[in-house]
Amino acid sequence: MRQIIAMGGGGFSMEPENLSLDRYILEQTQKPNPRVCFVPTASGDADSYILNFYKSFSTLPCRPNYLSIFKPPSADIEGFVLEQDVIYVGGGNTRSLMALWREFGLDQFLFKAYQAGTVLAGISAGANCWFEDCSTDSLPGEFQPLTCLGYLKGSFCPHYDSDPERRPSYHQLIGEGALKGGLAADDGAAVHFIDEELVQVVSSRTTAKAYRVKRNGDQVQEETLESHYLGNVYP
């Protein structure tokens, strides 16, 4: 079973007192003590980000570790990746993440892990990366389209409710044909795919939603998707 869970925002880095999305990700492994690997490439392996990951995940039923592209844990990066039950990609600069992954072949290693059943997850840049393309502010100025890994069809836009420029720019890029239609997610919302099919939207906040955005003729249409609030499961 191939699984990807893409978060618009939230998780340990934005909601350290509410780890319901992180618990949900771990639960999808169906293992009592899964190996979860944090990949902080998009942040330049920020020490504070890695520290916060360990601080949060040490309280959860899992075995946390992390993968640094700048200081790999082993010459056999592929073998290290394939040992993991969850790959959890952090936020930051999506363009830098994609460039470094392709240079080191991590994009290919992650695809092998995905095919083998490793749960792929991530927030913001770590959610963008799994789709065909995304809307990103990796460079100063207006939001730009960026080609990503393409494990999932369509485009993605995170932080849909918290950044006032996200919704209008995403609509504009889709309307112009610069981006494929796709999904957008608020902070605290995540889209869960199984075998490349969207099976559920989950949220750590009662107001967090995900949306399907597509071009229909000269118009861009936005549909709010039904969301399952995890607070009812993880109080």
Short mmCIF file of C-alpha atoms in Angstrom, two decimals:
data_model
loop_
_atom_site.label_atom_id
_atom_site.label_comp_id
_atom_site.label_asym_id
_atom_site.label_seq_id
_atom_site.Cartn_x
_atom_site.Cartn_y
_atom_site.Cartn_z
CA MET A 1 0.00 0.00 0.00
CA ARG A 2 1.48 3.34 -1.10
CA GLN A 3 0.68 6.28 1.18
CA ILE A 4 1.36 10.02 1.14
CA ILE A 5 0.10 12.51 3.74
CA ALA A 6 0.60 16.15 2.75
CA MET A 7 0.01 18.90 5.32
CA GLY A 8 -0.78 22.50 4.50
CA GLY A 9 0.60 23.46 7.89
CA GLY A 10 0.53 22.25 11.49
CA GLY A 11 2.29 19.29 12.98
CA PHE A 12 5.04 19.49 15.59
CA SER A 13 6.71 22.57 14.11
CA MET A 14 3.59 24.76 14.18
CA GLU A 15 1.47 23.08 16.87
CA PRO A 16 3.86 21.59 19.44
CA GLU A 17 1.01 21.30 21.94
CA ASN A 18 -1.20 19.48 19.43
CA LEU A 19 0.49 16.50 17.80
CA SER A 20 -2.69 14.95 16.40
CA LEU A 21 -1.50 15.13 12.77
CA ASP A 22 1.84 13.58 13.71
CA ARG A 23 0.08 10.80 15.63
CA TYR A 24 -2.17 10.20 12.62
CA ILE A 25 0.86 9.80 10.34
CA LEU A 26 2.50 7.28 12.68
CA GLU A 27 -0.74 5.32 13.01
CA GLN A 28 -0.87 4.71 9.25
CA THR A 29 2.18 2.43 9.48
CA GLN A 30 0.12 0.00 11.57
CA LYS A 31 3.26 -0.68 13.59
CA PRO A 32 3.60 -0.27 17.38
CA ASN A 33 6.98 1.49 17.26
CA PRO A 34 7.68 2.70 13.70
CA ARG A 35 10.93 4.20 12.50
CA VAL A 36 10.25 7.82 11.53
CA CYS A 37 12.90 9.80 9.66
CA PHE A 38 12.77 13.59 9.56
CA VAL A 39 14.23 15.17 6.40
CA PRO A 40 14.97 18.88 7.04
CA THR A 41 16.60 19.65 3.66
CA ALA A 42 14.29 22.57 2.83
CA SER A 43 15.36 24.42 5.99
CA GLY A 44 19.06 23.84 5.35
CA ASP A 45 19.05 21.28 8.18
CA ALA A 46 18.23 23.99 10.74
CA ASP A 47 19.40 22.79 14.16
CA SER A 48 16.36 24.21 15.93
CA TYR A 49 14.02 22.38 13.55
CA ILE A 50 15.76 19.05 14.14
CA LEU A 51 15.75 19.65 17.91
CA ASN A 52 12.01 20.39 17.89
CA PHE A 53 11.38 17.21 15.89
CA TYR A 54 13.19 15.08 18.48
CA LYS A 55 11.54 16.94 21.35
CA SER A 56 8.06 16.19 20.00
CA PHE A 57 8.55 12.72 18.54
CA SER A 58 10.36 11.44 21.63
CA THR A 59 6.95 11.72 23.34
CA LEU A 60 5.28 9.56 20.66
CA PRO A 61 5.39 5.77 20.14
CA CYS A 62 8.14 5.70 17.51
CA ARG A 63 11.88 5.57 16.88
CA PRO A 64 12.88 9.02 15.57
CA ASN A 65 15.95 9.81 13.48
CA TYR A 66 16.83 12.26 10.72
CA LEU A 67 18.49 12.38 7.33
CA SER A 68 20.91 15.15 6.49
CA ILE A 69 21.96 15.63 2.88
CA PHE A 70 24.81 17.84 4.06
CA LYS A 71 26.10 15.24 6.54
CA PRO A 72 24.69 11.86 5.45
CA PRO A 73 24.50 9.18 8.16
CA SER A 74 25.99 6.67 5.74
CA ALA A 75 27.44 6.41 2.25
CA ASP A 76 24.48 4.12 1.57
CA ILE A 77 21.72 6.77 1.65
CA GLU A 78 19.40 4.48 -0.31
CA GLY A 79 19.73 1.71 2.26
CA PHE A 80 19.10 4.15 5.11
CA VAL A 81 15.93 5.48 3.43
CA LEU A 82 14.58 2.01 2.71
CA GLU A 83 14.88 1.07 6.40
CA GLN A 84 12.35 3.72 7.44
CA ASP A 85 8.62 3.28 8.11
CA VAL A 86 7.87 7.01 7.76
CA ILE A 87 9.68 9.74 5.86
CA TYR A 88 8.60 13.12 7.29
CA VAL A 89 9.80 16.10 5.22
CA GLY A 90 10.01 19.52 6.82
CA GLY A 91 9.15 22.94 5.43
CA GLY A 92 11.36 25.63 3.97
CA ASN A 93 12.58 26.33 0.45
CA THR A 94 10.96 23.92 -2.02
CA ARG A 95 13.24 24.87 -4.91
CA SER A 96 16.38 24.16 -2.89
CA LEU A 97 14.93 20.90 -1.63
CA MET A 98 14.20 19.67 -5.15
CA ALA A 99 17.63 20.65 -6.47
CA LEU A 100 19.51 18.92 -3.66
CA TRP A 101 17.41 15.78 -3.74
CA ARG A 102 17.94 15.36 -7.47
CA GLU A 103 21.68 15.99 -7.16
CA PHE A 104 22.04 13.27 -4.51
CA GLY A 105 19.54 10.88 -6.07
CA LEU A 106 17.25 11.09 -3.06
CA ASP A 107 14.22 11.54 -5.33
CA GLN A 108 14.84 8.04 -6.72
CA PHE A 109 15.49 6.51 -3.28
CA LEU A 110 12.27 7.99 -1.90
CA PHE A 111 10.30 6.60 -4.82
CA LYS A 112 11.64 3.12 -4.09
CA ALA A 113 10.65 3.51 -0.44
CA TYR A 114 7.20 4.73 -1.46
CA GLN A 115 6.72 1.71 -3.70
CA ALA A 116 7.86 -0.55 -0.85
CA GLY A 117 5.25 0.82 1.57
CA THR A 118 7.07 3.56 3.48
CA VAL A 119 4.61 6.30 4.47
CA LEU A 120 5.69 9.62 2.93
CA ALA A 121 4.59 12.77 4.73
CA GLY A 122 5.50 16.42 5.02
CA ILE A 123 4.51 19.98 5.69
CA SER A 124 4.60 22.97 3.31
CA ALA A 125 7.68 22.35 1.10
CA GLY A 126 7.55 18.80 2.44
CA ALA A 127 4.02 18.53 1.07
CA ASN A 128 4.64 20.37 -2.20
CA CYS A 129 7.39 17.96 -3.22
CA TRP A 130 5.16 14.91 -3.75
CA PHE A 131 2.95 16.51 -6.44
CA GLU A 132 3.59 17.24 -10.12
CA ASP A 133 4.00 20.93 -9.41
CA CYS A 134 3.34 23.56 -6.77
CA SER A 135 3.01 27.24 -6.05
CA THR A 136 6.09 28.44 -4.19
CA ASP A 137 7.70 31.59 -2.80
CA SER A 138 11.18 30.02 -2.82
CA LEU A 139 12.46 33.11 -4.63
CA PRO A 140 11.61 36.71 -3.58
CA GLY A 141 8.67 38.29 -5.36
CA GLU A 142 5.50 36.73 -6.72
CA PHE A 143 4.57 33.08 -6.22
CA GLN A 144 5.96 30.93 -9.01
CA PRO A 145 5.15 27.46 -10.39
CA LEU A 146 7.71 24.76 -9.69
CA THR A 147 8.00 21.23 -11.08
CA CYS A 148 8.15 18.65 -8.28
CA LEU A 149 8.46 14.86 -8.00
CA GLY A 150 5.13 13.90 -9.53
CA TYR A 151 4.34 10.93 -7.29
CA LEU A 152 0.85 12.47 -7.10
CA LYS A 153 -1.02 14.05 -10.00
CA GLY A 154 -1.79 17.76 -10.06
CA SER A 155 -0.51 20.67 -8.00
CA PHE A 156 -0.47 21.62 -4.32
CA CYS A 157 -0.65 24.84 -2.32
CA PRO A 158 0.01 24.93 1.47
CA HIS A 159 -0.82 27.61 4.09
CA TYR A 160 -3.99 28.40 2.20
CA ASP A 161 -5.69 30.25 5.05
CA SER A 162 -2.74 31.87 6.83
CA ASP A 163 -0.97 33.61 3.93
CA PRO A 164 -3.28 36.14 2.22
CA GLU A 165 -1.38 35.83 -1.08
CA ARG A 166 -1.71 32.06 -1.40
CA ARG A 167 -5.32 31.73 -2.59
CA PRO A 168 -5.30 34.51 -5.23
CA SER A 169 -1.89 33.51 -6.60
CA TYR A 170 -2.84 29.83 -6.77
CA HIS A 171 -6.05 30.67 -8.62
CA GLN A 172 -4.14 32.94 -11.00
CA LEU A 173 -1.48 30.34 -11.83
CA ILE A 174 -4.11 27.67 -12.48
CA GLY A 175 -6.21 30.10 -14.51
CA GLU A 176 -3.20 30.99 -16.68
CA GLY A 177 -2.33 27.32 -17.17
CA ALA A 178 1.01 27.73 -15.40
CA LEU A 179 -0.08 25.13 -12.83
CA LYS A 180 -2.27 22.08 -13.15
CA GLY A 181 -5.41 21.98 -11.06
CA GLY A 182 -4.89 20.39 -7.70
CA LEU A 183 -5.32 20.66 -3.96
CA ALA A 184 -4.83 23.40 -1.40
CA ALA A 185 -4.72 22.93 2.37
CA ASP A 186 -5.09 25.25 5.34
CA ASP A 187 -2.71 25.18 8.28
CA GLY A 188 -3.80 22.21 10.36
CA ALA A 189 -5.23 20.27 7.41
CA ALA A 190 -3.72 17.25 5.65
CA VAL A 191 -4.67 15.25 2.57
CA HIS A 192 -4.14 11.49 2.78
CA PHE A 193 -3.53 9.50 -0.40
CA ILE A 194 -3.50 5.72 -0.72
CA ASP A 195 -2.28 4.29 -4.01
CA GLU A 196 -2.43 7.79 -5.54
CA GLU A 197 -6.11 8.25 -4.63
CA LEU A 198 -7.28 10.88 -2.14
CA VAL A 199 -9.02 8.91 0.61
CA GLN A 200 -9.39 11.41 3.44
CA VAL A 201 -8.83 14.96 4.61
CA VAL A 202 -7.92 15.22 8.29
CA SER A 203 -7.41 18.26 10.50
CA SER A 204 -6.00 19.23 13.86
CA ARG A 205 -8.19 22.35 14.00
CA THR A 206 -11.96 22.53 13.72
CA THR A 207 -11.76 25.24 11.06
CA ALA A 208 -8.96 23.75 8.91
CA LYS A 209 -10.02 22.57 5.45
CA ALA A 210 -8.64 21.34 2.15
CA TYR A 211 -9.85 22.36 -1.27
CA ARG A 212 -9.91 21.07 -4.81
CA VAL A 213 -9.06 23.86 -7.25
CA LYS A 214 -9.39 23.44 -11.01
CA ARG A 215 -9.79 25.37 -14.22
CA ASN A 216 -13.13 25.09 -15.98
CA GLY A 217 -13.05 27.04 -19.23
CA ASP A 218 -12.18 30.62 -18.37
CA GLN A 219 -13.04 30.16 -14.71
CA VAL A 220 -11.20 28.70 -11.71
CA GLN A 221 -13.43 26.67 -9.45
CA GLU A 222 -12.78 25.88 -5.80
CA GLU A 223 -14.50 23.06 -3.92
CA THR A 224 -14.24 22.64 -0.13
CA LEU A 225 -13.60 19.00 0.74
CA GLU A 226 -15.13 17.17 3.67
CA SER A 227 -12.69 17.06 6.57
CA HIS A 228 -12.36 14.75 9.58
CA TYR A 229 -11.37 16.58 12.76
CA LEU A 230 -8.76 14.55 14.64
CA GLY A 231 -9.52 16.24 17.93
CA ASN A 232 -12.32 13.75 18.25
CA VAL A 233 -9.76 10.96 18.03
CA TYR A 234 -6.72 12.57 19.67
CA PRO A 235 -8.10 14.94 22.35
#
